[in-house]
Amino acid sequence: MLEKAASFSFGIRIGQEDKMKIVFLDAKTIGDDIDLSAFEKLGEVVTYNFSTTEEALERTVDADVIVLNKVEINEHSIGKAKKLKLVCVTATGTNNLDKEYLKSRGIEWRNVAGYSTESVAQHTFAMLFYLWEKLAYYDQYVKSEKYVGDVMFTHFEKRFHELSGKTWGIIGLGNIGRRVADIAKAFGCRVIYYSTSGKNSQQGYERVEFDALLEQSDIVSVHAPLDKNTRGLMNRETFREMKSSAVFLNLGRGPIVVEQDLADALEAGEIAGAGLDVLSAEPMRKDNPLRKIKDSEKLIITPHIGWASVEARTRLMEIICQQIADFQNQIIL
């Protein structure tokens, strides 16, 4: 039996004559299990699974609103879209928007923040526990039949520790970083953080310098945006400053990590393990140096799924739908 698509609805006060043409350029990035029928109350809806720049140029010709995730939006992709009034990004980051070009055309844009906080925080701990408690080893120990008829009721060849009393260092204390901090505290961790901008001071959290965070932390997790302060922040030198027993997690942006340096640090035992949900290039490229590390006790990589719980994706599209409705009402008023 097929699982019912997640759906949503809300009050929309749009007259038939005010409806617009809404074009989804890469609807596949939202998922087939999310019901988009609510958008049909706002206007004619056209969906494409994916769009290249050249395809977007033709597909947006008569669009009033476009919805996208990864498509580059600039003169090359929307230059023929003479009716275009609004660009909605189904994400927080807007690096793919040429904002100066949009401004010159009088086209507004929207993004969405905060929709995936719970989902990413949850995934942070899923990856942490996979590495922290050596679950890959213990799962394989049982599935390889070694536990069948074993001489002892327990097997603890691979040592692991309680989180309570450990230091968790967070790089980037935004919405997601704060949620991770709260959960880490519930496990009994001491939480410290580093502000990548140097301006973020939040009461109730211990802010430290970057070197201190690296040296003191048993777990380091990244929840920062990609900017001039964070690109390549985690590199050969910074991994060497970390404890050899430390676990590193990146749920921010891939280019924050120099991946060759991380691979070297893992292979040299300079850190104990790493969990990544983001990479410098996505999908993963053949020449990514992390491909050669097959030891799941050292490294777990997930294909950018931290944000993608059913609830988060449903919430995301509810917000986008409401943004379009609000924009239409604004024009009418």
mmCIF file of C-alpha atoms in Angstrom:
data_model
loop_
_atom_site.group_PDB
_atom_site.id
_atom_site.type_symbol
_atom_site.label_atom_id
_atom_site.label_comp_id
_atom_site.label_asym_id
_atom_site.label_seq_id
_atom_site.Cartn_x
_atom_site.Cartn_y
_atom_site.Cartn_z
ATOM 1 C CA MET A 1 0.000 0.000 0.000
ATOM 2 C CA LEU A 2 1.331 3.427 -0.890
ATOM 3 C CA GLU A 3 1.973 5.769 2.000
ATOM 4 C CA LYS A 4 -0.323 8.770 1.951
ATOM 5 C CA ALA A 5 1.398 11.997 0.965
ATOM 6 C CA ALA A 6 1.913 14.541 3.698
ATOM 7 C CA SER A 7 -0.461 17.417 3.126
ATOM 8 C CA PHE A 8 -1.331 20.823 4.515
ATOM 9 C CA SER A 9 -3.975 23.487 4.154
ATOM 10 C CA PHE A 10 -4.787 26.977 5.387
ATOM 11 C CA GLY A 11 -7.110 29.837 4.653
ATOM 12 C CA ILE A 12 -6.358 31.620 1.384
ATOM 13 C CA ARG A 13 -8.383 34.585 0.249
ATOM 14 C CA ILE A 14 -7.522 34.858 -3.432
ATOM 15 C CA GLY A 15 -10.026 35.561 -6.155
ATOM 16 C CA GLN A 16 -9.924 33.466 -9.327
ATOM 17 C CA GLU A 17 -9.011 36.500 -11.376
ATOM 18 C CA ASP A 18 -5.955 37.164 -9.189
ATOM 19 C CA LYS A 19 -4.378 33.733 -9.530
ATOM 20 C CA MET A 20 -0.881 33.457 -10.940
ATOM 21 C CA LYS A 21 1.207 30.868 -12.736
ATOM 22 C CA ILE A 22 3.504 29.121 -10.276
ATOM 23 C CA VAL A 23 6.385 27.088 -11.712
ATOM 24 C CA PHE A 24 8.359 24.565 -9.629
ATOM 25 C CA LEU A 25 11.761 24.209 -11.288
ATOM 26 C CA ASP A 26 13.129 21.287 -9.230
ATOM 27 C CA ALA A 27 10.149 19.783 -7.406
ATOM 28 C CA LYS A 28 11.958 16.460 -6.955
ATOM 29 C CA THR A 29 14.126 18.116 -4.283
ATOM 30 C CA ILE A 30 10.997 18.461 -2.128
ATOM 31 C CA GLY A 31 10.027 14.798 -2.459
ATOM 32 C CA ASP A 32 7.164 12.904 -4.060
ATOM 33 C CA ASP A 33 5.583 12.252 -0.658
ATOM 34 C CA ILE A 34 4.735 15.915 -0.001
ATOM 35 C CA ASP A 35 1.311 16.996 -1.272
ATOM 36 C CA LEU A 36 1.537 20.281 -3.188
ATOM 37 C CA SER A 37 -2.171 20.563 -3.986
ATOM 38 C CA ALA A 38 -2.589 23.581 -1.673
ATOM 39 C CA PHE A 39 -0.630 25.635 -4.235
ATOM 40 C CA GLU A 40 -3.421 25.043 -6.761
ATOM 41 C CA LYS A 41 -5.614 27.375 -4.696
ATOM 42 C CA LEU A 42 -3.168 30.144 -5.569
ATOM 43 C CA GLY A 43 -2.979 29.649 -9.301
ATOM 44 C CA GLU A 44 -1.941 27.414 -12.165
ATOM 45 C CA VAL A 45 0.823 25.097 -10.986
ATOM 46 C CA VAL A 46 3.450 23.572 -13.278
ATOM 47 C CA THR A 47 6.080 21.246 -11.842
ATOM 48 C CA TYR A 48 9.365 20.020 -13.264
ATOM 49 C CA ASN A 49 11.477 17.419 -11.480
ATOM 50 C CA PHE A 50 14.727 19.207 -12.342
ATOM 51 C CA SER A 51 15.752 22.106 -14.561
ATOM 52 C CA THR A 52 19.039 23.155 -16.113
ATOM 53 C CA THR A 53 19.793 26.847 -16.622
ATOM 54 C CA GLU A 54 18.812 26.524 -20.290
ATOM 55 C CA GLU A 55 15.566 24.709 -19.440
ATOM 56 C CA ALA A 56 14.710 27.265 -16.749
ATOM 57 C CA LEU A 57 15.062 30.056 -19.293
ATOM 58 C CA GLU A 58 12.225 28.560 -21.369
ATOM 59 C CA ARG A 59 10.142 27.184 -18.503
ATOM 60 C CA THR A 60 9.863 30.571 -16.732
ATOM 61 C CA VAL A 61 8.799 32.613 -19.761
ATOM 62 C CA ASP A 62 5.206 33.093 -18.580
ATOM 63 C CA ALA A 63 5.703 32.433 -14.852
ATOM 64 C CA ASP A 64 4.542 34.893 -12.205
ATOM 65 C CA VAL A 65 6.157 32.941 -9.376
ATOM 66 C CA ILE A 66 8.936 30.370 -9.440
ATOM 67 C CA VAL A 67 9.769 27.916 -6.662
ATOM 68 C CA LEU A 68 13.183 26.301 -6.580
ATOM 69 C CA ASN A 69 15.914 24.865 -4.413
ATOM 70 C CA LYS A 70 19.233 24.614 -6.266
ATOM 71 C CA VAL A 71 18.646 26.202 -9.666
ATOM 72 C CA GLU A 72 20.857 29.248 -10.303
ATOM 73 C CA ILE A 73 18.629 32.308 -10.690
ATOM 74 C CA ASN A 74 20.162 35.026 -12.822
ATOM 75 C CA GLU A 75 19.804 36.659 -16.228
ATOM 76 C CA HIS A 76 20.766 33.406 -17.958
ATOM 77 C CA SER A 77 17.967 31.426 -16.303
ATOM 78 C CA ILE A 78 15.118 33.966 -16.051
ATOM 79 C CA GLY A 79 16.042 36.573 -18.649
ATOM 80 C CA LYS A 80 12.885 35.833 -20.683
ATOM 81 C CA ALA A 81 10.549 35.797 -17.665
ATOM 82 C CA LYS A 82 8.885 39.146 -18.284
ATOM 83 C CA LYS A 83 5.944 38.468 -15.916
ATOM 84 C CA LEU A 84 8.038 37.184 -13.030
ATOM 85 C CA LYS A 85 7.210 38.856 -9.714
ATOM 86 C CA LEU A 86 8.430 36.481 -6.986
ATOM 87 C CA VAL A 87 11.187 33.895 -6.497
ATOM 88 C CA CYS A 88 10.790 31.440 -3.593
ATOM 89 C CA VAL A 89 13.735 29.349 -2.429
ATOM 90 C CA THR A 90 12.846 26.135 -0.613
ATOM 91 C CA ALA A 91 15.864 26.522 1.661
ATOM 92 C CA THR A 92 17.561 28.959 4.020
ATOM 93 C CA GLY A 93 20.621 29.636 1.865
ATOM 94 C CA THR A 94 20.273 31.991 -1.095
ATOM 95 C CA ASN A 95 23.733 31.769 -2.679
ATOM 96 C CA ASN A 96 22.103 30.681 -5.937
ATOM 97 C CA LEU A 97 20.229 33.988 -6.332
ATOM 98 C CA ASP A 98 21.685 36.939 -8.209
ATOM 99 C CA LYS A 99 20.070 39.464 -5.895
ATOM 100 C CA GLU A 100 21.360 42.499 -7.763
ATOM 101 C CA TYR A 101 19.777 41.248 -10.968
ATOM 102 C CA LEU A 102 16.500 40.513 -9.201
ATOM 103 C CA LYS A 103 16.533 43.997 -7.681
ATOM 104 C CA SER A 104 17.163 45.579 -11.073
ATOM 105 C CA ARG A 105 14.099 43.749 -12.398
ATOM 106 C CA GLY A 106 11.937 44.587 -9.394
ATOM 107 C CA ILE A 107 11.508 40.888 -8.615
ATOM 108 C CA GLU A 108 11.086 39.978 -4.950
ATOM 109 C CA TRP A 109 12.513 36.856 -3.358
ATOM 110 C CA ARG A 110 11.803 34.782 -0.276
ATOM 111 C CA ASN A 111 13.677 32.061 1.580
ATOM 112 C CA VAL A 112 12.764 29.990 4.639
ATOM 113 C CA ALA A 113 14.596 29.842 7.954
ATOM 114 C CA GLY A 114 13.950 27.674 10.989
ATOM 115 C CA TYR A 115 11.833 24.991 9.325
ATOM 116 C CA SER A 116 14.389 22.192 9.829
ATOM 117 C CA THR A 117 15.770 22.968 13.288
ATOM 118 C CA GLU A 118 14.326 19.882 14.984
ATOM 119 C CA SER A 119 15.203 17.620 12.061
ATOM 120 C CA VAL A 120 18.860 18.695 11.805
ATOM 121 C CA ALA A 121 19.351 18.599 15.575
ATOM 122 C CA GLN A 122 17.956 15.056 15.629
ATOM 123 C CA HIS A 123 20.257 13.985 12.792
ATOM 124 C CA THR A 124 23.228 15.498 14.606
ATOM 125 C CA PHE A 125 22.681 13.119 17.507
ATOM 126 C CA ALA A 126 21.913 10.167 15.225
ATOM 127 C CA MET A 127 25.354 10.520 13.633
ATOM 128 C CA LEU A 128 27.040 11.203 16.949
ATOM 129 C CA PHE A 129 25.712 8.051 18.613
ATOM 130 C CA TYR A 130 26.527 5.916 15.568
ATOM 131 C CA LEU A 131 30.174 6.909 16.003
ATOM 132 C CA TRP A 132 30.291 7.430 19.764
ATOM 133 C CA GLU A 133 28.982 3.979 20.705
ATOM 134 C CA LYS A 134 30.739 2.139 17.847
ATOM 135 C CA LEU A 135 27.376 0.935 16.534
ATOM 136 C CA ALA A 136 28.761 -0.115 13.148
ATOM 137 C CA TYR A 137 31.087 -2.581 14.896
ATOM 138 C CA TYR A 138 28.503 -3.954 17.316
ATOM 139 C CA ASP A 139 25.840 -4.319 14.630
ATOM 140 C CA GLN A 140 28.257 -6.238 12.428
ATOM 141 C CA TYR A 141 29.418 -8.342 15.381
ATOM 142 C CA VAL A 142 25.903 -9.671 15.867
ATOM 143 C CA LYS A 143 25.001 -9.977 12.175
ATOM 144 C CA SER A 144 28.191 -11.915 11.460
ATOM 145 C CA GLU A 145 26.918 -14.562 13.930
ATOM 146 C CA LYS A 146 29.816 -14.025 16.353
ATOM 147 C CA TYR A 147 27.352 -13.414 19.177
ATOM 148 C CA VAL A 148 25.559 -16.706 18.558
ATOM 149 C CA GLY A 149 26.741 -19.112 21.268
ATOM 150 C CA ASP A 150 29.294 -16.583 22.543
ATOM 151 C CA VAL A 151 31.091 -17.427 25.803
ATOM 152 C CA MET A 152 29.784 -14.347 27.624
ATOM 153 C CA PHE A 153 26.426 -12.546 27.716
ATOM 154 C CA THR A 154 28.060 -9.244 26.761
ATOM 155 C CA HIS A 155 30.748 -8.114 24.364
ATOM 156 C CA PHE A 156 32.441 -4.748 24.766
ATOM 157 C CA GLU A 157 35.603 -5.036 22.724
ATOM 158 C CA LYS A 158 35.211 -1.477 21.419
ATOM 159 C CA ARG A 159 35.243 0.982 24.304
ATOM 160 C CA PHE A 160 32.793 3.867 24.467
ATOM 161 C CA HIS A 161 31.978 6.531 27.034
ATOM 162 C CA GLU A 162 29.023 8.363 28.509
ATOM 163 C CA LEU A 163 28.270 11.794 27.115
ATOM 164 C CA SER A 164 27.652 13.095 30.615
ATOM 165 C CA GLY A 165 30.616 15.182 31.722
ATOM 166 C CA LYS A 166 32.036 15.590 28.209
ATOM 167 C CA THR A 167 32.549 18.929 26.475
ATOM 168 C CA TRP A 168 30.536 19.640 23.334
ATOM 169 C CA GLY A 169 31.848 22.495 21.197
ATOM 170 C CA ILE A 170 29.469 24.139 18.751
ATOM 171 C CA ILE A 171 30.608 26.232 15.808
ATOM 172 C CA GLY A 172 27.724 28.547 14.955
ATOM 173 C CA LEU A 173 25.090 29.057 17.632
ATOM 174 C CA GLY A 174 22.062 29.892 15.508
ATOM 175 C CA ASN A 175 18.672 28.191 15.812
ATOM 176 C CA ILE A 176 20.048 24.721 15.108
ATOM 177 C CA GLY A 177 23.176 25.211 17.197
ATOM 178 C CA ARG A 178 21.084 26.341 20.181
ATOM 179 C CA ARG A 179 18.803 23.313 19.863
ATOM 180 C CA VAL A 180 21.807 20.985 19.765
ATOM 181 C CA ALA A 181 23.199 22.807 22.809
ATOM 182 C CA ASP A 182 19.958 22.269 24.734
ATOM 183 C CA ILE A 183 19.902 18.548 23.963
ATOM 184 C CA ALA A 184 23.597 18.145 24.750
ATOM 185 C CA LYS A 185 23.015 19.789 28.126
ATOM 186 C CA ALA A 186 20.187 17.337 28.785
ATOM 187 C CA PHE A 187 22.747 14.552 28.327
ATOM 188 C CA GLY A 188 24.972 16.233 30.896
ATOM 189 C CA CYS A 189 27.476 17.827 28.541
ATOM 190 C CA ARG A 190 29.315 21.044 29.160
ATOM 191 C CA VAL A 191 28.506 23.148 26.086
ATOM 192 C CA ILE A 192 30.816 25.794 24.665
ATOM 193 C CA TYR A 193 30.519 27.681 21.389
ATOM 194 C CA TYR A 194 32.493 29.769 18.946
ATOM 195 C CA SER A 195 30.958 32.703 17.085
ATOM 196 C CA THR A 196 32.206 32.628 13.488
ATOM 197 C CA SER A 197 31.280 36.293 13.020
ATOM 198 C CA GLY A 198 32.759 37.332 16.356
ATOM 199 C CA LYS A 199 29.535 39.189 17.140
ATOM 200 C CA ASN A 200 27.185 36.514 18.458
ATOM 201 C CA SER A 201 26.999 36.526 22.247
ATOM 202 C CA GLN A 202 24.097 34.646 23.788
ATOM 203 C CA GLN A 203 23.220 34.605 27.440
ATOM 204 C CA GLY A 204 23.224 31.156 28.988
ATOM 205 C CA TYR A 205 25.911 29.751 26.679
ATOM 206 C CA GLU A 206 29.675 29.793 27.206
ATOM 207 C CA ARG A 207 31.455 31.539 24.359
ATOM 208 C CA VAL A 208 35.125 30.709 23.821
ATOM 209 C CA GLU A 209 37.855 31.436 21.304
ATOM 210 C CA PHE A 210 38.229 29.016 18.402
ATOM 211 C CA ASP A 211 41.488 27.442 19.610
ATOM 212 C CA ALA A 212 40.006 26.840 23.050
ATOM 213 C CA LEU A 213 36.966 25.137 21.562
ATOM 214 C CA LEU A 214 39.114 22.787 19.476
ATOM 215 C CA GLU A 215 41.436 21.921 22.352
ATOM 216 C CA GLN A 216 38.731 21.345 24.976
ATOM 217 C CA SER A 217 35.933 19.635 23.064
ATOM 218 C CA ASP A 218 35.180 15.919 22.985
ATOM 219 C CA ILE A 219 32.605 16.572 20.275
ATOM 220 C CA VAL A 220 32.791 19.427 17.769
ATOM 221 C CA SER A 221 29.717 20.102 15.636
ATOM 222 C CA VAL A 222 29.364 22.693 12.886
ATOM 223 C CA HIS A 223 26.027 24.468 12.381
ATOM 224 C CA ALA A 224 27.302 27.628 10.702
ATOM 225 C CA PRO A 225 26.535 29.175 7.304
ATOM 226 C CA LEU A 226 29.140 29.326 4.552
ATOM 227 C CA ASP A 227 30.785 32.728 4.321
ATOM 228 C CA LYS A 228 34.232 34.307 4.231
ATOM 229 C CA ASN A 229 34.713 33.490 7.918
ATOM 230 C CA THR A 230 33.881 29.789 7.633
ATOM 231 C CA ARG A 231 35.141 28.625 4.228
ATOM 232 C CA GLY A 232 37.976 26.168 4.907
ATOM 233 C CA LEU A 233 37.694 26.801 8.648
ATOM 234 C CA MET A 234 38.259 23.134 9.442
ATOM 235 C CA ASN A 235 41.610 22.220 7.909
ATOM 236 C CA ARG A 236 44.883 20.437 8.616
ATOM 237 C CA GLU A 237 45.900 22.805 11.411
ATOM 238 C CA THR A 238 42.532 22.886 13.151
ATOM 239 C CA PHE A 239 42.075 19.104 13.090
ATOM 240 C CA ARG A 240 45.499 18.767 14.704
ATOM 241 C CA GLU A 241 44.367 21.043 17.528
ATOM 242 C CA MET A 242 41.511 18.699 18.405
ATOM 243 C CA LYS A 243 41.741 15.800 20.845
ATOM 244 C CA SER A 244 42.696 12.489 19.237
ATOM 245 C CA SER A 245 39.602 11.033 20.942
ATOM 246 C CA ALA A 246 37.256 13.718 19.571
ATOM 247 C CA VAL A 247 34.377 13.263 17.135
ATOM 248 C CA PHE A 248 33.754 15.913 14.468
ATOM 249 C CA LEU A 249 30.321 16.557 12.933
ATOM 250 C CA ASN A 250 29.486 18.869 10.038
ATOM 251 C CA LEU A 251 25.826 19.749 9.489
ATOM 252 C CA GLY A 252 26.533 23.261 8.240
ATOM 253 C CA ARG A 253 27.958 23.568 4.734
ATOM 254 C CA GLY A 254 30.437 21.275 2.964
ATOM 255 C CA PRO A 255 33.107 23.849 2.013
ATOM 256 C CA ILE A 256 33.600 24.720 5.686
ATOM 257 C CA VAL A 257 35.747 21.562 5.735
ATOM 258 C CA VAL A 258 38.877 20.953 3.673
ATOM 259 C CA GLU A 259 37.992 17.363 2.857
ATOM 260 C CA GLN A 260 41.510 16.173 2.013
ATOM 261 C CA ASP A 261 42.676 17.439 5.396
ATOM 262 C CA LEU A 262 39.821 15.637 7.152
ATOM 263 C CA ALA A 263 40.642 12.407 5.331
ATOM 264 C CA ASP A 264 44.277 12.744 6.361
ATOM 265 C CA ALA A 265 43.321 13.463 9.977
ATOM 266 C CA LEU A 266 41.100 10.378 10.140
ATOM 267 C CA GLU A 267 43.674 8.101 8.571
ATOM 268 C CA ALA A 268 46.427 9.426 10.856
ATOM 269 C CA GLY A 269 44.262 9.019 13.958
ATOM 270 C CA GLU A 270 44.425 12.729 14.736
ATOM 271 C CA ILE A 271 40.701 12.579 15.528
ATOM 272 C CA ALA A 272 38.597 9.542 16.392
ATOM 273 C CA GLY A 273 35.737 9.949 13.950
ATOM 274 C CA ALA A 274 33.675 12.229 11.741
ATOM 275 C CA GLY A 275 30.055 12.470 10.678
ATOM 276 C CA LEU A 276 29.119 14.553 7.650
ATOM 277 C CA ASP A 277 25.735 15.382 6.194
ATOM 278 C CA VAL A 278 27.163 17.940 3.766
ATOM 279 C CA LEU A 279 30.020 17.850 1.258
ATOM 280 C CA SER A 280 31.912 20.432 -0.783
ATOM 281 C CA ALA A 281 30.160 19.190 -3.919
ATOM 282 C CA GLU A 282 26.793 17.449 -3.895
ATOM 283 C CA PRO A 283 26.152 14.817 -5.108
ATOM 284 C CA MET A 284 29.520 13.401 -4.054
ATOM 285 C CA ARG A 285 32.195 13.528 -6.756
ATOM 286 C CA LYS A 286 34.391 10.611 -7.737
ATOM 287 C CA ASP A 287 37.525 12.509 -6.731
ATOM 288 C CA ASN A 288 36.318 13.246 -3.182
ATOM 289 C CA PRO A 289 39.190 12.089 -0.913
ATOM 290 C CA LEU A 290 36.736 10.800 1.690
ATOM 291 C CA ARG A 291 35.575 8.046 -0.678
ATOM 292 C CA LYS A 292 38.623 5.951 0.187
ATOM 293 C CA ILE A 293 37.684 5.699 3.885
ATOM 294 C CA LYS A 294 35.453 2.650 4.192
ATOM 295 C CA ASP A 295 35.751 2.219 7.967
ATOM 296 C CA SER A 296 32.295 3.112 9.300
ATOM 297 C CA GLU A 297 33.684 3.321 12.830
ATOM 298 C CA LYS A 298 35.695 6.339 11.692
ATOM 299 C CA LEU A 299 33.413 7.998 9.177
ATOM 300 C CA ILE A 300 29.728 8.219 8.394
ATOM 301 C CA ILE A 301 28.474 10.334 5.489
ATOM 302 C CA THR A 302 24.781 10.846 4.832
ATOM 303 C CA PRO A 303 23.506 12.368 1.556
ATOM 304 C CA HIS A 304 22.351 15.753 2.900
ATOM 305 C CA ILE A 305 19.284 14.336 4.668
ATOM 306 C CA GLY A 306 19.458 16.147 8.008
ATOM 307 C CA TRP A 307 16.847 18.693 6.917
ATOM 308 C CA ALA A 308 14.583 16.203 5.198
ATOM 309 C CA SER A 309 12.231 14.679 7.761
ATOM 310 C CA VAL A 310 8.632 14.488 6.548
ATOM 311 C CA GLU A 311 7.639 17.084 9.133
ATOM 312 C CA ALA A 312 10.372 19.522 8.089
ATOM 313 C CA ARG A 313 9.597 19.240 4.380
ATOM 314 C CA THR A 314 5.863 19.642 5.035
ATOM 315 C CA ARG A 315 6.554 22.669 7.226
ATOM 316 C CA LEU A 316 8.818 24.117 4.533
ATOM 317 C CA MET A 317 6.141 23.943 1.858
ATOM 318 C CA GLU A 318 3.478 25.325 4.189
ATOM 319 C CA ILE A 319 5.681 28.381 4.685
ATOM 320 C CA ILE A 320 6.393 28.769 0.960
ATOM 321 C CA CYS A 321 2.688 28.454 0.153
ATOM 322 C CA GLN A 322 1.797 31.081 2.732
ATOM 323 C CA GLN A 323 4.548 33.385 1.411
ATOM 324 C CA ILE A 324 2.995 33.274 -2.053
ATOM 325 C CA ALA A 325 -0.511 33.825 -0.644
ATOM 326 C CA ASP A 326 0.715 36.803 1.404
ATOM 327 C CA PHE A 327 2.466 38.226 -1.638
ATOM 328 C CA GLN A 328 -0.684 37.943 -3.733
ATOM 329 C CA ASN A 329 -2.794 39.558 -1.016
ATOM 330 C CA GLN A 330 -0.226 42.336 -0.742
ATOM 331 C CA ILE A 331 -0.517 43.028 -4.489
ATOM 332 C CA ILE A 332 -4.318 43.013 -4.300
ATOM 333 C CA LEU A 333 -4.363 45.391 -1.354
#
